[in-house]
PDB file of C-alpha atoms and ligand atoms in Angstrom:
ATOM      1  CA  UNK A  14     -13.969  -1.938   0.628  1.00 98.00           C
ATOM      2  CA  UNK A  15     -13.723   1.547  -0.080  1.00 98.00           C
ATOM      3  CA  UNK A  16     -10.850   3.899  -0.253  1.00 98.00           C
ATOM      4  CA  UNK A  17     -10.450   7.374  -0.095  1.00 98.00           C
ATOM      5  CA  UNK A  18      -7.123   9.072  -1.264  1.00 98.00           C
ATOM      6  CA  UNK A  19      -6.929  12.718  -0.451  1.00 98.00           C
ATOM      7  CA  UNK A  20      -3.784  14.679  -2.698  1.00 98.00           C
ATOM      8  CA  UNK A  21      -3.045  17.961  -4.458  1.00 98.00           C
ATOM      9  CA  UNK A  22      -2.267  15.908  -7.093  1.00 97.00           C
ATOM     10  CA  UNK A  23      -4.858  13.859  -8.457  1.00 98.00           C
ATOM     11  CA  UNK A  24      -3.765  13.419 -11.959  1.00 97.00           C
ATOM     12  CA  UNK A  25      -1.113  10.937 -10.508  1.00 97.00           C
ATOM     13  CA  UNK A  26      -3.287   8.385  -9.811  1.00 96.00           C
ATOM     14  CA  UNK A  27      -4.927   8.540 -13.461  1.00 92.00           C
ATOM     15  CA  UNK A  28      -2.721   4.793 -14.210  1.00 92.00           C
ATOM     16  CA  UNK A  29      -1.714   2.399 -11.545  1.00 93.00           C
ATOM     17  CA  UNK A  30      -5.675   1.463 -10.572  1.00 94.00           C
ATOM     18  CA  UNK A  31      -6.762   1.275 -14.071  1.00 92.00           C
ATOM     19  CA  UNK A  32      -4.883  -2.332 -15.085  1.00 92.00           C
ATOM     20  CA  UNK A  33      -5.033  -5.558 -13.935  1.00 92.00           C
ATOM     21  CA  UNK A  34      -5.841  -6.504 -10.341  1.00 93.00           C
ATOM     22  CA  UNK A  35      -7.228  -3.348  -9.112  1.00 93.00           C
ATOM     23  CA  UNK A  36      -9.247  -3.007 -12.060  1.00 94.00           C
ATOM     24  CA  UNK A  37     -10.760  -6.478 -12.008  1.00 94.00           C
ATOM     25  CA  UNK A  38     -11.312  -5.606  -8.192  1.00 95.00           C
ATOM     26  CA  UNK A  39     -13.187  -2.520  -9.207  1.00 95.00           C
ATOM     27  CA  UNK A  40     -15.142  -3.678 -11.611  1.00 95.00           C
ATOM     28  CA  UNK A  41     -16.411  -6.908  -9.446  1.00 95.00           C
ATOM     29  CA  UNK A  42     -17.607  -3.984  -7.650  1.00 97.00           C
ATOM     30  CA  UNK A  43     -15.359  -5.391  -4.381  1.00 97.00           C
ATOM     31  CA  UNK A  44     -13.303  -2.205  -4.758  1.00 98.00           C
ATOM     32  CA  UNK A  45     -13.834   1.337  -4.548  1.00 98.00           C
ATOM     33  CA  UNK A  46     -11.394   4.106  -4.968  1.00 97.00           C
ATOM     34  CA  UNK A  47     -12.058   7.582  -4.486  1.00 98.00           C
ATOM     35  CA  UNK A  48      -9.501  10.588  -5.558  1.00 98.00           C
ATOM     36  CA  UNK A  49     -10.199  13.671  -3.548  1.00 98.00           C
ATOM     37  CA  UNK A  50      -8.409  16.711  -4.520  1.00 98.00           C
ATOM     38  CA  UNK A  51      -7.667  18.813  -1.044  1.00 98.00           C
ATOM     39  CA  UNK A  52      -7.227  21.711  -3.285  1.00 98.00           C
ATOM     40  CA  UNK A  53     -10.818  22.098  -3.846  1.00 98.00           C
ATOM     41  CA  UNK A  54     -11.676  22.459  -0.740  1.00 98.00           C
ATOM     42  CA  UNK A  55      -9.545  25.366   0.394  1.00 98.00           C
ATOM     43  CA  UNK A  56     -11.057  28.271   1.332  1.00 97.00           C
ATOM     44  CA  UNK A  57      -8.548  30.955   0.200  1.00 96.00           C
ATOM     45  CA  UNK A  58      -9.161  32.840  -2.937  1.00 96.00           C
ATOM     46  CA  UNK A  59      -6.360  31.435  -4.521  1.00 97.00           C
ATOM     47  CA  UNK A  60      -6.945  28.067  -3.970  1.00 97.00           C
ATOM     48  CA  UNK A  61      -4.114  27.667  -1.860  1.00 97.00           C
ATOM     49  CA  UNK A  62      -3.296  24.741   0.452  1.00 97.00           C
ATOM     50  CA  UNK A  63       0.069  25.390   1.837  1.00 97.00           C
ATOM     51  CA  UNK A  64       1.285  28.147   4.697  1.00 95.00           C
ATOM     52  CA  UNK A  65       5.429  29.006   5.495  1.00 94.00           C
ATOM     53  CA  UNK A  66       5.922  26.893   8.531  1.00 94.00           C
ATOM     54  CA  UNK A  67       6.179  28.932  11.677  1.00 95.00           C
ATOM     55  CA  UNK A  68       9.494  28.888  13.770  1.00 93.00           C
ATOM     56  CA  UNK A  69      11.583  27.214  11.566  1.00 78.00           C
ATOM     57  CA  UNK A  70      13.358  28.452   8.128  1.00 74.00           C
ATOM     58  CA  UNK A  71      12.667  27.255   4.532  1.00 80.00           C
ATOM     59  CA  UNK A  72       9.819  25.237   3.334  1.00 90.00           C
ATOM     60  CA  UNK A  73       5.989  25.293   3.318  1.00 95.00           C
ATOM     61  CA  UNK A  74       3.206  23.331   5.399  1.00 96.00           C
ATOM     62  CA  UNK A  75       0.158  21.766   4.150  1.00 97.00           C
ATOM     63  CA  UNK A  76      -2.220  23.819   6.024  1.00 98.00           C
ATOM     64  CA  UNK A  77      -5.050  22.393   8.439  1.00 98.00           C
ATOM     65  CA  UNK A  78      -8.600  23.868   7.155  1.00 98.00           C
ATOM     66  CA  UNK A  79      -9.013  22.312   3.342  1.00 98.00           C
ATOM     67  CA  UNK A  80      -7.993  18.892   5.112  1.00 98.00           C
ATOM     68  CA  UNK A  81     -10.056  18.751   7.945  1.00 98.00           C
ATOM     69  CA  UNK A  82     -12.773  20.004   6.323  1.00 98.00           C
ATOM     70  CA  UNK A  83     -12.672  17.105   3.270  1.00 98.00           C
ATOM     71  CA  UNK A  84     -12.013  14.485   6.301  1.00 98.00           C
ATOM     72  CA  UNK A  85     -15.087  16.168   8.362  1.00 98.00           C
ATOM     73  CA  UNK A  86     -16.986  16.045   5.387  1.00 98.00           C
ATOM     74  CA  UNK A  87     -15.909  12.189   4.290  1.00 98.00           C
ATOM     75  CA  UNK A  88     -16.560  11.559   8.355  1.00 98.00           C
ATOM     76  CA  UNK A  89     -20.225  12.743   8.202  1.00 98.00           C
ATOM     77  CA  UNK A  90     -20.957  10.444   5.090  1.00 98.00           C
ATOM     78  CA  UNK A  91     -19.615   7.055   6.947  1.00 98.00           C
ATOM     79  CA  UNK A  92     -17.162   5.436   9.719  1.00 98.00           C
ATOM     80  CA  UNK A  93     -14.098   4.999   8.373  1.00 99.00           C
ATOM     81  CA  UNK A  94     -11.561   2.390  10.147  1.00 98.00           C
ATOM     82  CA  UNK A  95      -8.568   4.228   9.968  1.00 98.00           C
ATOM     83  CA  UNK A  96      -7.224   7.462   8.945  1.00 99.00           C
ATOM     84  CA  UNK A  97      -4.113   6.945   7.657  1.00 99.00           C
ATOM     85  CA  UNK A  98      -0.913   9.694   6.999  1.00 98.00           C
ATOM     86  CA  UNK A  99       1.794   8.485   4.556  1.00 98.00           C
ATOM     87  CA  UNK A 100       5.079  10.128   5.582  1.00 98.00           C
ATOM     88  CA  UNK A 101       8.236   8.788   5.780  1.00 97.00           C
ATOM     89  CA  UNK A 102       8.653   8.749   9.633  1.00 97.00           C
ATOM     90  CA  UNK A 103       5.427   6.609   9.581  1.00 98.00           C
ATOM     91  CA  UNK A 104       5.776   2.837  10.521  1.00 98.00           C
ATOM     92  CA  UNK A 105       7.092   0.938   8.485  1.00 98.00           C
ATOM     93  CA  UNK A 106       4.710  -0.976   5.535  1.00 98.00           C
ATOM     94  CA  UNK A 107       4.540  -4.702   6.459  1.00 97.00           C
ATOM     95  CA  UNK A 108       2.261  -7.768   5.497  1.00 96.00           C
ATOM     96  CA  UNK A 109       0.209  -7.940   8.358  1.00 96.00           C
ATOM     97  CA  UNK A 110      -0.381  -4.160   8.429  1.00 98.00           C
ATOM     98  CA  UNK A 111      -1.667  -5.032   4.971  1.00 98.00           C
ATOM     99  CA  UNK A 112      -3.273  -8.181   5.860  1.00 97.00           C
ATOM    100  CA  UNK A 113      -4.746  -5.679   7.972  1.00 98.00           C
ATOM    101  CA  UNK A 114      -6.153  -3.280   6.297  1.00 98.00           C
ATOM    102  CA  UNK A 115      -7.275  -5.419   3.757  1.00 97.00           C
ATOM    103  CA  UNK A 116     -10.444  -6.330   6.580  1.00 97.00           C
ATOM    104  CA  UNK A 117     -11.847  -3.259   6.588  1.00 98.00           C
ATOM    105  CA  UNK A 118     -14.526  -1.242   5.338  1.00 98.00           C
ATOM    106  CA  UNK A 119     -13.010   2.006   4.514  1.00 98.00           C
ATOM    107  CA  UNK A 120     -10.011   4.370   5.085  1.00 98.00           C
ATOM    108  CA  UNK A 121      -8.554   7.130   4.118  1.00 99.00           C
ATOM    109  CA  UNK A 122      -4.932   8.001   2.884  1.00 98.00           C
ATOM    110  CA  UNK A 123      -4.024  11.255   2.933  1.00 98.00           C
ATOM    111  CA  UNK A 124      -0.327  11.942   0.507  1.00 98.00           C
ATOM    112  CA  UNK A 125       1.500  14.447   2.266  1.00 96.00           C
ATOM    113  CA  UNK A 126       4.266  17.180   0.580  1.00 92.00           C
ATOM    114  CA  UNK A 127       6.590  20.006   1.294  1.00 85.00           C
ATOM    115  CA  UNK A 128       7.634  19.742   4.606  1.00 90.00           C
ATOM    116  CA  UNK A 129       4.541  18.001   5.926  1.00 95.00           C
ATOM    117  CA  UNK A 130       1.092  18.512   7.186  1.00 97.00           C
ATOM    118  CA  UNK A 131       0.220  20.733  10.338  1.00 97.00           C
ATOM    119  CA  UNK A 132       0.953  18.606  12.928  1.00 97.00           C
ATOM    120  CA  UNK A 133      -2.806  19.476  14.939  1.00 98.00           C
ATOM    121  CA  UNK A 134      -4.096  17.214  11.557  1.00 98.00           C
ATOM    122  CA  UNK A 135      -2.039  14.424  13.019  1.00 98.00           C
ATOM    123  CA  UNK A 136      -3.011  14.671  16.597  1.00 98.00           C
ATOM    124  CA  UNK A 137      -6.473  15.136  16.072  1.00 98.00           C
ATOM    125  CA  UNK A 138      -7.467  13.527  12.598  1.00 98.00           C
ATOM    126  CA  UNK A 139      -4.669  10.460  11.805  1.00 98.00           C
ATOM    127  CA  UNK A 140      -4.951   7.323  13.260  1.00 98.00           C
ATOM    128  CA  UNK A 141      -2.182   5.591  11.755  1.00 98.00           C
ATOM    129  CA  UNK A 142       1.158   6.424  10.072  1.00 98.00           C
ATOM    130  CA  UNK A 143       2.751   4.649   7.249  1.00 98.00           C
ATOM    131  CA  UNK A 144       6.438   4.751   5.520  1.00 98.00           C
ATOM    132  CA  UNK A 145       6.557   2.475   2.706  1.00 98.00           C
ATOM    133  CA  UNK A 146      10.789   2.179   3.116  1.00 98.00           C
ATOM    134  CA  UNK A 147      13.771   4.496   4.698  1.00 98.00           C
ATOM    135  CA  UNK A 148      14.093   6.832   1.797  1.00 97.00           C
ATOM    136  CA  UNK A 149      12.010  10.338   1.104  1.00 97.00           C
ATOM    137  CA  UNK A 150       9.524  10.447  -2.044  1.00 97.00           C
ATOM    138  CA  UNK A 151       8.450  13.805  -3.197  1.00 96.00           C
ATOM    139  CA  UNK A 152       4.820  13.407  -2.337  1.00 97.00           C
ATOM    140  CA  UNK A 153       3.134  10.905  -0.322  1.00 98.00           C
ATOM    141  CA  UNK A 154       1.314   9.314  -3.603  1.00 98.00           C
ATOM    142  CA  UNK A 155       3.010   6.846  -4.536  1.00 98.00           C
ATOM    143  CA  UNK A 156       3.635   5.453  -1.494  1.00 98.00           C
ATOM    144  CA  UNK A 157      -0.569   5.707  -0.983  1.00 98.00           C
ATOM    145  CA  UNK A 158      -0.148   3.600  -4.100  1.00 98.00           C
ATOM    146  CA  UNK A 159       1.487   1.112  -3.271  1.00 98.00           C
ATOM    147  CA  UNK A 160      -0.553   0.596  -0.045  1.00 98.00           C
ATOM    148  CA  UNK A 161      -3.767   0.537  -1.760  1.00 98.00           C
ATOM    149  CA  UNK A 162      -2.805  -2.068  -4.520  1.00 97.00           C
ATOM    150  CA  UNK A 163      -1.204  -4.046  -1.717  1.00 97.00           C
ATOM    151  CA  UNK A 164      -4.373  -4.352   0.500  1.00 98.00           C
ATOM    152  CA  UNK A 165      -6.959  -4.374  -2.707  1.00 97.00           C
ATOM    153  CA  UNK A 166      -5.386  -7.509  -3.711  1.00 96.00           C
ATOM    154  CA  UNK A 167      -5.955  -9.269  -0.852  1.00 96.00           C
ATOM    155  CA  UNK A 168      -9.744  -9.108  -0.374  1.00 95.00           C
ATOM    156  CA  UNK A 169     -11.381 -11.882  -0.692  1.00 93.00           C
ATOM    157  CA  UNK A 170     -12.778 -12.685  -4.254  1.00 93.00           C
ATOM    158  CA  UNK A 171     -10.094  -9.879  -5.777  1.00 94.00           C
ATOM    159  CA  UNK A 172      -7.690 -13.054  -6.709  1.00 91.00           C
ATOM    160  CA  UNK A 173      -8.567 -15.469  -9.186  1.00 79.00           C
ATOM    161  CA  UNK A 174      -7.204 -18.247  -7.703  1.00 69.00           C
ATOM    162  CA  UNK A 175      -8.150 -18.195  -3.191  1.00 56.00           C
ATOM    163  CA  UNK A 176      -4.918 -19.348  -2.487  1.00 59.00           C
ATOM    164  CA  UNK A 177      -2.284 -17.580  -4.611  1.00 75.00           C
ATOM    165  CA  UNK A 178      -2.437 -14.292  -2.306  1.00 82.00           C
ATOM    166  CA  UNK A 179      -1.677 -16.746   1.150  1.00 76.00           C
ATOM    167  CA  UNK A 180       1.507 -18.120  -0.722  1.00 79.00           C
ATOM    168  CA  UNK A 181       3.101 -14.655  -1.829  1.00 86.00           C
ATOM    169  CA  UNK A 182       6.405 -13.784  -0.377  1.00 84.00           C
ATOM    170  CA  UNK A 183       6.147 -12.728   3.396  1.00 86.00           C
ATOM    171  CA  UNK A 184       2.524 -14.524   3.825  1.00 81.00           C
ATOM    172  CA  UNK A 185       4.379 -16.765   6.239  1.00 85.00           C
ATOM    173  CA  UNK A 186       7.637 -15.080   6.662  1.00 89.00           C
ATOM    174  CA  UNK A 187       9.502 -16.855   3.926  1.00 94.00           C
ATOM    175  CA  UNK A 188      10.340 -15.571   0.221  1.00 96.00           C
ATOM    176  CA  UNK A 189       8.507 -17.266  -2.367  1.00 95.00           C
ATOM    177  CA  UNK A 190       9.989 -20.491  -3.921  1.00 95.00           C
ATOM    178  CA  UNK A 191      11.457 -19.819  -7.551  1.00 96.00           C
ATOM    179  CA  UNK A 192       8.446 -20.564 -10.010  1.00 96.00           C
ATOM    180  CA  UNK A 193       9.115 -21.953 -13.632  1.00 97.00           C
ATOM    181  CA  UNK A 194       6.449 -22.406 -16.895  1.00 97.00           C
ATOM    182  CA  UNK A 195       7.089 -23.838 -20.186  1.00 96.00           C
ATOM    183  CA  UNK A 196       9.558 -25.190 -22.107  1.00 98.00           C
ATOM    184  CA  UNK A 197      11.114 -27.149 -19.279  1.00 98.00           C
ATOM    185  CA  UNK A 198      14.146 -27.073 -21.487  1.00 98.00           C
ATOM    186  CA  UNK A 199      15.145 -23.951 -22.900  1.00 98.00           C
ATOM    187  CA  UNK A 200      18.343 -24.056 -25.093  1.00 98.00           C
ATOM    188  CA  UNK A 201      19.741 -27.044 -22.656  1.00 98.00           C
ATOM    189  CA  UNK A 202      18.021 -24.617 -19.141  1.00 98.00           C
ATOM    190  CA  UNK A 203      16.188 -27.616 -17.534  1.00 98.00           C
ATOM    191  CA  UNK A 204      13.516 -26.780 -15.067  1.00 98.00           C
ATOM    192  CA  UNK A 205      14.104 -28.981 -11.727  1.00 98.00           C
ATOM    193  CA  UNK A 206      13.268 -32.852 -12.767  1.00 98.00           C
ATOM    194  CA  UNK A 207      11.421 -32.890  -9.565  1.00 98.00           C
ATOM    195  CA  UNK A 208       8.479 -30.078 -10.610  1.00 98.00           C
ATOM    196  CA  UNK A 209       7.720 -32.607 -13.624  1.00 98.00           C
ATOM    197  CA  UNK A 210       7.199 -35.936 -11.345  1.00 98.00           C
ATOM    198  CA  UNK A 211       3.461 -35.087 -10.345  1.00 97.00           C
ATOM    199  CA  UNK A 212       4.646 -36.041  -6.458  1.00 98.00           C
ATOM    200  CA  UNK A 213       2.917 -33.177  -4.725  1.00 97.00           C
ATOM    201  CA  UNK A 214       4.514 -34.077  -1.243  1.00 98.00           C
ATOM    202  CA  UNK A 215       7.686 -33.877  -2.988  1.00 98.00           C
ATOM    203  CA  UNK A 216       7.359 -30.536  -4.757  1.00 97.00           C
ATOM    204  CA  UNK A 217       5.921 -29.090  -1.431  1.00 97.00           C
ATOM    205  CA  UNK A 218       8.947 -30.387   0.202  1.00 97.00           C
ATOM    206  CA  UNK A 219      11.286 -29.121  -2.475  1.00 98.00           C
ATOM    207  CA  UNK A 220       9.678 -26.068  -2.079  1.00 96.00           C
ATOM    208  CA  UNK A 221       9.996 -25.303   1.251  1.00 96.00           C
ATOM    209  CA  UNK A 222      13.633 -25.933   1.097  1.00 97.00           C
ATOM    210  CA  UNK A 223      13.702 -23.552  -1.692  1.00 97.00           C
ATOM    211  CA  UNK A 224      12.117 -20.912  -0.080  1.00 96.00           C
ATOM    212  CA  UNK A 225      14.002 -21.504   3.642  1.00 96.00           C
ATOM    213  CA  UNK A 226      17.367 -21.494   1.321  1.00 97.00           C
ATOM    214  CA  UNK A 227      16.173 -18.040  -0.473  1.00 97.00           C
ATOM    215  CA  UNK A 228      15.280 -16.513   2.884  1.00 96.00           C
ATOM    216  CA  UNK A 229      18.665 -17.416   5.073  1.00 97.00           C
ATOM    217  CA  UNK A 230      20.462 -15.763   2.082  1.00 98.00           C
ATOM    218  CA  UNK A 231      18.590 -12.463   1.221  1.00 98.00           C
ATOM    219  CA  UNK A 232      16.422 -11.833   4.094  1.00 97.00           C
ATOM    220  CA  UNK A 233      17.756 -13.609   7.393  1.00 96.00           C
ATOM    221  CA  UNK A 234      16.277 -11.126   9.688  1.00 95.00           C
ATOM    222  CA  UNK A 235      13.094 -13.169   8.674  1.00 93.00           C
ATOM    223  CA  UNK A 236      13.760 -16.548   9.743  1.00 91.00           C
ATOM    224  CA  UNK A 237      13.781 -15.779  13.503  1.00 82.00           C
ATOM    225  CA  UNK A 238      10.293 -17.033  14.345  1.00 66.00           C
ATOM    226  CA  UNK A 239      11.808 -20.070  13.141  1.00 64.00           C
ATOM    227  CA  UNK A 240      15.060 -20.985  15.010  1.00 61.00           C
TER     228      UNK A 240
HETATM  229  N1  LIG B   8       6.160  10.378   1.642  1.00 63.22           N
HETATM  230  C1  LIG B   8       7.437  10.672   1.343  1.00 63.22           C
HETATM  231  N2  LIG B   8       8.230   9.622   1.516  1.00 63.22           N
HETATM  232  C2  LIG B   8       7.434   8.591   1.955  1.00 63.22           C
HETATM  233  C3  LIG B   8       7.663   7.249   2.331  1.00 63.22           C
HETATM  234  N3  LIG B   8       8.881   6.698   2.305  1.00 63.22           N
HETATM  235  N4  LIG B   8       6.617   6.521   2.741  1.00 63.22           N
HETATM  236  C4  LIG B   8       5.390   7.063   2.800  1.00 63.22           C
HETATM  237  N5  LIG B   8       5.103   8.322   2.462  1.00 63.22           N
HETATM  238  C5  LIG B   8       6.121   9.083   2.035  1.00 63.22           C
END
């Protein structure tokens, strides 16, 4: 899979794909991300990439011509699936928008700022809108993040063990069961007798109920598919 992040700021995504899943995902070569900065390809002598927004007050735009002409020029080199905007009136960031994504071939994310993009990028170059929560970041990077270590961990062969990624929280709405290592006593903190028995259909069960009892607590809104 390959991704395409376009930013004014590509120095911010110098750490988060450099460690650990993303990296091993990179360097199996199942992986691909490319940091575009927008800035070089704006047209103005300065180098500039933002405009004062007409009609309204304070605040600037990201302006239309460096970004269409980096997607046009991305466009012309291959299909891409989706086009995707993160802003915070996007929809919302889910598992199966992940689960998704994670079947394609490539996207784009482009990290918005200021006040936003011109909205004639959105009708004519976006094809999808993501928030990653109700709350405002300063840029649209981290949230492009997020999405891409989210999705890159779920192609196939990017997890060492198959199954670990279908048992993460949300996989099948529930919250993951509480998870315990060695000692199973530490300082008289006993891990559950019934984890040590070796009865699988048992720990399944006790797991369930674990995870069922986690998600009528903390995330009830999650258990309707269930009642
Ligand atoms: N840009 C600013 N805030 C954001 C959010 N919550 N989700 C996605 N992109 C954003």
């Amino acid at each position: 899979m390959r991704i395409d992040i376009l930013t004014i700021f590509p120095e911010i995504f110098a750490g988060p794909f450099d460690h650990s899943i993303i990296k091993r995902a990179k360097n199996k070569g199942l992986a691909e991300i490319l940091i575009h900065n927008i800035r070089d390809y704006s047209r103005d002598k300065h180098r500039r990439v933002d405009d004062y927004a007409y009609g309204h007050g304070a605040g600037m735009v990201m302006a239309i011509q460096p970004i269409a002409d980096l997607i046009d020029k991305l466009r012309g080199e291959r299909d891409y699936d989706e086009v995707i905007f993160l802003t915070p009136d996007g929809q919302l960031f889910d598992q199966p928008t992940a689960n998704r994504l994670s079947t394609f071939q490539n996207i784009i994310l482009l990290c918005g700022h200021y006040k936003g993009i011109d909205e004639r990028l959105r009708e004519h170059y976006i094809t999808l809108e993501i928030s990653i929560g109700d709350y405002v970041l300063s840029g649209g990077e981290l949230a492009a993040a997020v999405v891409t270590d989210s999705i890159v961990r779920l192609i196939p062969g990017v997890l060492g063990d198959e199954t670990s990624a279908l048992s993460d929280s949300f996989q099948d709405d529930l919250l993951s069961p509480p998870v315990y290592t060695r000692p199973a006593d530490y300082n008289g903190w006993k891990v559950p007798e019934i984890l040590l028995s070796g009865n699988e259909k048992a720990i399944y069960q006790w797991s369930m109920e674990k995870a069922i009892e986690k998600t009528k607590t903390r995330r009830p809104d999650l258990l309707k598919g269930f009642e």
